[in-house]
PDB file of C-alpha atoms in Angstrom:
ATOM      1  CA  MET N 279     -16.892  18.854 -16.050  1.00  0.00           C
ATOM      2  CA  ALA N 280     -16.951  15.080 -15.736  1.00  0.00           C
ATOM      3  CA  GLU N 281     -14.349  12.583 -14.655  1.00  0.00           C
ATOM      4  CA  ILE N 282     -14.236   9.087 -16.070  1.00  0.00           C
ATOM      5  CA  ALA N 283     -12.107   6.467 -14.352  1.00  0.00           C
ATOM      6  CA  GLU N 284     -11.756   2.881 -15.481  1.00  0.00           C
ATOM      7  CA  LYS N 285     -10.651  -0.208 -13.618  1.00  0.00           C
ATOM      8  CA  VAL N 286     -10.026  -2.104 -16.824  1.00  0.00           C
ATOM      9  CA  SER N 287      -6.717  -2.310 -18.644  1.00  0.00           C
ATOM     10  CA  GLY N 288      -6.058   0.128 -21.459  1.00  0.00           C
ATOM     11  CA  ALA N 289      -4.944  -2.908 -23.402  1.00  0.00           C
ATOM     12  CA  LYS N 290      -8.543  -4.122 -23.686  1.00  0.00           C
ATOM     13  CA  TYR N 291     -10.311  -3.444 -26.949  1.00  0.00           C
ATOM     14  CA  ASN N 292     -12.114  -0.110 -26.904  1.00  0.00           C
ATOM     15  CA  GLN N 293     -15.539  -1.801 -27.179  1.00  0.00           C
ATOM     16  CA  GLU N 294     -14.818  -3.580 -23.860  1.00  0.00           C
ATOM     17  CA  ARG N 295     -13.978  -0.360 -22.009  1.00  0.00           C
ATOM     18  CA  ASP N 296     -17.112   1.136 -20.469  1.00  0.00           C
ATOM     19  CA  GLY N 297     -15.348   4.362 -19.495  1.00  0.00           C
ATOM     20  CA  LEU N 298     -14.131   4.996 -23.013  1.00  0.00           C
ATOM     21  CA  GLN N 299     -17.567   4.194 -24.412  1.00  0.00           C
ATOM     22  CA  GLU N 300     -19.063   6.669 -21.921  1.00  0.00           C
ATOM     23  CA  LEU N 301     -16.579   9.319 -23.094  1.00  0.00           C
ATOM     24  CA  LEU N 302     -17.503   8.746 -26.746  1.00  0.00           C
ATOM     25  CA  THR N 303     -21.222   8.887 -25.921  1.00  0.00           C
ATOM     26  CA  MET N 304     -20.726  12.214 -24.132  1.00  0.00           C
ATOM     27  CA  ALA N 305     -18.735  13.480 -27.119  1.00  0.00           C
ATOM     28  CA  ARG N 306     -21.447  12.492 -29.601  1.00  0.00           C
ATOM     29  CA  LYS N 307     -24.059  14.248 -27.462  1.00  0.00           C
ATOM     30  CA  ARG N 308     -21.854  17.364 -27.449  1.00  0.00           C
ATOM     31  CA  GLU N 309     -21.622  17.297 -23.642  1.00  0.00           C
ATOM     32  CA  ILE N 310     -17.862  17.955 -23.693  1.00  0.00           C
ATOM     33  CA  ASN N 311     -15.448  20.073 -25.706  1.00  0.00           C
ATOM     34  CA  THR N 312     -12.070  18.952 -24.325  1.00  0.00           C
ATOM     35  CA  VAL N 313     -10.720  15.639 -23.076  1.00  0.00           C
ATOM     36  CA  LEU N 314      -7.839  15.727 -20.611  1.00  0.00           C
ATOM     37  CA  VAL N 315      -5.693  12.623 -20.194  1.00  0.00           C
ATOM     38  CA  GLN N 316      -2.541  12.174 -18.146  1.00  0.00           C
ATOM     39  CA  GLU N 317      -0.858  10.235 -20.937  1.00  0.00           C
ATOM     40  CA  VAL N 318      -1.736   8.849 -24.356  1.00  0.00           C
ATOM     41  CA  SER N 319      -1.737   5.254 -23.086  1.00  0.00           C
ATOM     42  CA  ARG N 320      -4.869   6.082 -21.055  1.00  0.00           C
ATOM     43  CA  LEU N 321      -6.773   6.148 -24.355  1.00  0.00           C
ATOM     44  CA  GLY N 322      -5.544   2.640 -25.161  1.00  0.00           C
ATOM     45  CA  ARG N 323      -2.453   0.619 -25.907  1.00  0.00           C
ATOM     46  CA  SER N 324      -3.318  -0.238 -29.493  1.00  0.00           C
ATOM     47  CA  THR N 325      -2.018   2.467 -31.811  1.00  0.00           C
ATOM     48  CA  VAL N 326      -4.863   1.940 -34.260  1.00  0.00           C
ATOM     49  CA  GLU N 327      -7.560   2.191 -31.593  1.00  0.00           C
ATOM     50  CA  VAL N 328      -6.006   5.311 -30.010  1.00  0.00           C
ATOM     51  CA  LEU N 329      -5.905   6.946 -33.433  1.00  0.00           C
ATOM     52  CA  ASN N 330      -9.519   5.915 -34.140  1.00  0.00           C
ATOM     53  CA  VAL N 331     -10.677   7.524 -30.878  1.00  0.00           C
ATOM     54  CA  LEU N 332      -8.624  10.605 -31.656  1.00  0.00           C
ATOM     55  CA  GLU N 333     -10.065  10.812 -35.171  1.00  0.00           C
ATOM     56  CA  GLU N 334     -13.651  10.555 -33.933  1.00  0.00           C
ATOM     57  CA  LEU N 335     -13.093  13.214 -31.279  1.00  0.00           C
ATOM     58  CA  THR N 336     -11.397  15.493 -33.815  1.00  0.00           C
ATOM     59  CA  LYS N 337     -14.315  15.121 -36.250  1.00  0.00           C
ATOM     60  CA  LEU N 338     -16.627  16.118 -33.406  1.00  0.00           C
ATOM     61  CA  GLN N 339     -14.416  19.191 -32.794  1.00  0.00           C
ATOM     62  CA  ILE N 340     -13.383  17.904 -29.366  1.00  0.00           C
ATOM     63  CA  SER N 341      -9.798  18.588 -28.420  1.00  0.00           C
ATOM     64  CA  VAL N 342      -7.664  16.057 -26.560  1.00  0.00           C
ATOM     65  CA  TYR N 343      -5.041  17.459 -24.187  1.00  0.00           C
ATOM     66  CA  VAL N 344      -2.235  15.202 -22.951  1.00  0.00           C
ATOM     67  CA  ARG N 345      -1.022  16.542 -19.626  1.00  0.00           C
ATOM     68  CA  ASN N 346       2.416  14.889 -19.407  1.00  0.00           C
ATOM     69  CA  PHE N 347       3.498  16.279 -22.811  1.00  0.00           C
ATOM     70  CA  GLY N 348       1.386  19.445 -22.926  1.00  0.00           C
ATOM     71  CA  ILE N 349       0.061  18.705 -26.412  1.00  0.00           C
ATOM     72  CA  GLU N 350      -3.432  19.397 -27.687  1.00  0.00           C
ATOM     73  CA  THR N 351      -5.050  18.068 -30.849  1.00  0.00           C
ATOM     74  CA  LEU N 352      -7.011  21.201 -31.763  1.00  0.00           C
ATOM     75  CA  LYS N 353      -5.778  24.787 -31.699  1.00  0.00           C
ATOM     76  CA  ASN N 354      -8.478  27.408 -32.203  1.00  0.00           C
ATOM     77  CA  GLY N 355     -10.772  24.711 -33.572  1.00  0.00           C
ATOM     78  CA  LYS N 356      -8.257  23.545 -36.182  1.00  0.00           C
ATOM     79  CA  ARG N 357      -6.338  20.290 -36.310  1.00  0.00           C
ATOM     80  CA  ASN N 358      -2.839  20.510 -34.836  1.00  0.00           C
ATOM     81  CA  PRO N 359      -0.687  18.395 -37.204  1.00  0.00           C
ATOM     82  CA  ILE N 360       2.241  18.169 -34.766  1.00  0.00           C
ATOM     83  CA  ALA N 361      -0.093  16.835 -32.062  1.00  0.00           C
ATOM     84  CA  GLN N 362      -1.483  14.258 -34.496  1.00  0.00           C
ATOM     85  CA  PHE N 363       2.059  13.125 -35.306  1.00  0.00           C
ATOM     86  CA  MET N 364       3.011  13.017 -31.602  1.00  0.00           C
ATOM     87  CA  PHE N 365      -0.102  10.982 -30.779  1.00  0.00           C
ATOM     88  CA  THR N 366       0.911   8.391 -33.361  1.00  0.00           C
ATOM     89  CA  LEU N 367       4.410   8.103 -31.900  1.00  0.00           C
ATOM     90  CA  LEU N 368       3.258   8.108 -28.266  1.00  0.00           C
ATOM     91  CA  ALA N 369       0.572   5.495 -28.913  1.00  0.00           C
ATOM     92  CA  GLU N 370       3.149   3.260 -30.596  1.00  0.00           C
ATOM     93  CA  PHE N 371       5.577   3.736 -27.688  1.00  0.00           C
ATOM     94  CA  ALA N 372       2.813   2.754 -25.246  1.00  0.00           C
ATOM     95  CA  ARG N 373       2.105  -0.391 -27.273  1.00  0.00           C
ATOM     96  CA  MET N 374       5.790  -1.302 -27.401  1.00  0.00           C
ATOM     97  CA  GLU N 375       6.180  -0.628 -23.681  1.00  0.00           C
ATOM     98  CA  ARG N 376       3.310  -2.968 -22.868  1.00  0.00           C
ATOM     99  CA  GLU N 377       4.709  -5.658 -25.159  1.00  0.00           C
ATOM    100  CA  THR N 378       8.189  -5.359 -23.598  1.00  0.00           C
ATOM    101  CA  LEU N 379       6.753  -5.510 -20.083  1.00  0.00           C
ATOM    102  CA  ARG N 380       4.754  -8.602 -20.976  1.00  0.00           C
ATOM    103  CA  GLU N 381       7.833 -10.298 -22.455  1.00  0.00           C
ATOM    104  CA  ARG N 382       9.865  -9.535 -19.316  1.00  0.00           C
ATOM    105  CA  ILE N 383       7.177 -10.896 -17.024  1.00  0.00           C
ATOM    106  CA  LEU N 384       6.819 -14.094 -19.039  1.00  0.00           C
ATOM    107  CA  SER N 385      10.597 -14.488 -19.194  1.00  0.00           C
ATOM    108  CA  GLY N 386      10.872 -14.035 -15.423  1.00  0.00           C
ATOM    109  CA  MET N 387       8.122 -16.562 -14.803  1.00  0.00           C
ATOM    110  CA  GLU N 388       9.784 -19.071 -17.125  1.00  0.00           C
ATOM    111  CA  GLU N 389      13.126 -18.569 -15.369  1.00  0.00           C
ATOM    112  CA  ALA N 390      11.467 -19.106 -11.969  1.00  0.00           C
ATOM    113  CA  ARG N 391       9.821 -22.328 -13.219  1.00  0.00           C
ATOM    114  CA  ARG N 392      13.127 -23.541 -14.625  1.00  0.00           C
ATOM    115  CA  LYS N 393      14.682 -23.017 -11.169  1.00  0.00           C
ATOM    116  CA  GLY N 394      11.887 -25.111  -9.657  1.00  0.00           C
ATOM    117  CA  LYS N 395       9.980 -22.260  -8.032  1.00  0.00           C
ATOM    118  CA  ARG N 396       6.244 -22.722  -7.615  1.00  0.00           C
ATOM    119  CA  LEU N 397       4.221 -19.814  -9.003  1.00  0.00           C
ATOM    120  CA  GLY N 398       0.883 -18.614  -7.705  1.00  0.00           C
ATOM    121  CA  ARG N 399      -0.666 -18.302  -4.291  1.00  0.00           C
ATOM    122  CA  PRO N 400       0.719 -20.346  -1.419  1.00  0.00           C
ATOM    123  CA  ASP N 401      -1.293 -23.434  -0.538  1.00  0.00           C
ATOM    124  CA  GLY N 402      -4.075 -22.694   1.920  1.00  0.00           C
ATOM    125  CA  SER N 403      -4.117 -18.949   1.258  1.00  0.00           C
ATOM    126  CA  SER N 404      -7.362 -18.971  -0.725  1.00  0.00           C
ATOM    127  CA  GLU N 405     -10.600 -18.446   1.145  1.00  0.00           C
ATOM    128  CA  ASP N 406     -13.521 -20.801   0.709  1.00  0.00           C
ATOM    129  CA  LYS N 407     -16.549 -19.938  -1.425  1.00  0.00           C
ATOM    130  CA  ALA N 408     -18.816 -19.012   1.500  1.00  0.00           C
ATOM    131  CA  ALA N 409     -16.287 -16.545   2.952  1.00  0.00           C
ATOM    132  CA  PHE N 410     -15.693 -15.010  -0.459  1.00  0.00           C
ATOM    133  CA  LEU N 411     -19.413 -14.586  -1.210  1.00  0.00           C
ATOM    134  CA  LYS N 412     -19.986 -13.095   2.247  1.00  0.00           C
ATOM    135  CA  LYS N 413     -17.581 -10.266   1.340  1.00  0.00           C
ATOM    136  CA  TYR N 414     -19.639  -9.288  -1.730  1.00  0.00           C
ATOM    137  CA  PRO N 415     -23.353  -9.376  -0.799  1.00  0.00           C
ATOM    138  CA  SER N 416     -24.323  -6.541  -3.173  1.00  0.00           C
ATOM    139  CA  VAL N 417     -22.618  -8.309  -6.091  1.00  0.00           C
ATOM    140  CA  VAL N 418     -24.439 -11.561  -5.244  1.00  0.00           C
ATOM    141  CA  ARG N 419     -27.762  -9.676  -5.063  1.00  0.00           C
ATOM    142  CA  ASN N 420     -27.262  -7.928  -8.425  1.00  0.00           C
ATOM    143  CA  ILE N 421     -26.211 -11.131 -10.190  1.00  0.00           C
ATOM    144  CA  ARG N 422     -29.266 -12.926  -8.823  1.00  0.00           C
ATOM    145  CA  LEU N 423     -31.440 -10.038 -10.076  1.00  0.00           C
ATOM    146  CA  GLY N 424     -30.051 -10.677 -13.563  1.00  0.00           C
ATOM    147  CA  ILE N 425     -28.020  -7.475 -13.821  1.00  0.00           C
ATOM    148  CA  SER N 426     -25.081  -7.837 -16.234  1.00  0.00           C
ATOM    149  CA  ALA N 427     -21.597  -8.439 -14.908  1.00  0.00           C
ATOM    150  CA  ARG N 428     -20.291  -5.124 -16.278  1.00  0.00           C
ATOM    151  CA  LYS N 429     -23.131  -3.128 -14.817  1.00  0.00           C
ATOM    152  CA  THR N 430     -22.807  -4.955 -11.491  1.00  0.00           C
ATOM    153  CA  ALA N 431     -19.076  -4.162 -11.384  1.00  0.00           C
ATOM    154  CA  LYS N 432     -19.839  -0.508 -11.972  1.00  0.00           C
ATOM    155  CA  ILE N 433     -22.705  -0.335  -9.454  1.00  0.00           C
ATOM    156  CA  CYS N 434     -20.731  -2.173  -6.749  1.00  0.00           C
ATOM    157  CA  ASP N 435     -17.439  -0.419  -7.551  1.00  0.00           C
ATOM    158  CA  THR N 436     -15.561  -3.674  -7.923  1.00  0.00           C
ATOM    159  CA  SER N 437     -13.613  -5.332 -10.698  1.00  0.00           C
ATOM    160  CA  ILE N 438     -15.271  -7.304 -13.464  1.00  0.00           C
ATOM    161  CA  ASN N 439     -13.158 -10.329 -12.480  1.00  0.00           C
ATOM    162  CA  THR N 440     -14.555 -10.269  -8.932  1.00  0.00           C
ATOM    163  CA  VAL N 441     -18.078 -10.193 -10.349  1.00  0.00           C
ATOM    164  CA  ARG N 442     -17.269 -13.108 -12.672  1.00  0.00           C
ATOM    165  CA  LYS N 443     -15.859 -15.101  -9.766  1.00  0.00           C
ATOM    166  CA  VAL N 444     -19.005 -14.442  -7.697  1.00  0.00           C
ATOM    167  CA  LYS N 445     -21.116 -15.459 -10.681  1.00  0.00           C
ATOM    168  CA  ASP N 446     -19.152 -18.715 -11.069  1.00  0.00           C
ATOM    169  CA  TYR N 447     -19.555 -19.493  -7.364  1.00  0.00           C
ATOM    170  CA  ILE N 448     -23.335 -18.959  -7.275  1.00  0.00           C
ATOM    171  CA  SER N 449     -24.023 -20.764 -10.550  1.00  0.00           C
TER     172      SER N 449
END
């Protein structure tokens, strides 16, 4: 049994998601036979990409179980057509939900700007470069050793954006 957790948005393209790529690698090596996800959106927010992942796993005879709906893609090694249909609907709902959320956020920000509100961090709340770099010595070390940003983020258990910021500061 293995657990894969990602710190990257499910909205990212599947090629940019190390955790998903790790899952697919394990599947191709036949190291797993079932994938358990809390909800379909954990596989991605693009309907097409969710269905592509599902199709590849199904071809490899790996079942996907969605905990919050209790549906599984394979029953006794055979494709479950109802689950396939549900995955399509649920993936599309996840995409629409993300799009609606994004529209609401942008609308709220625009309304705040129109009312003269200043968005972003308060002045003086950002720390200087030296203080920031001091908080992430292992990230600095890995970047200086030439280790990729993604690998550094994984090794140091930090976000890719933090690694990029460190990289910008030491460049």
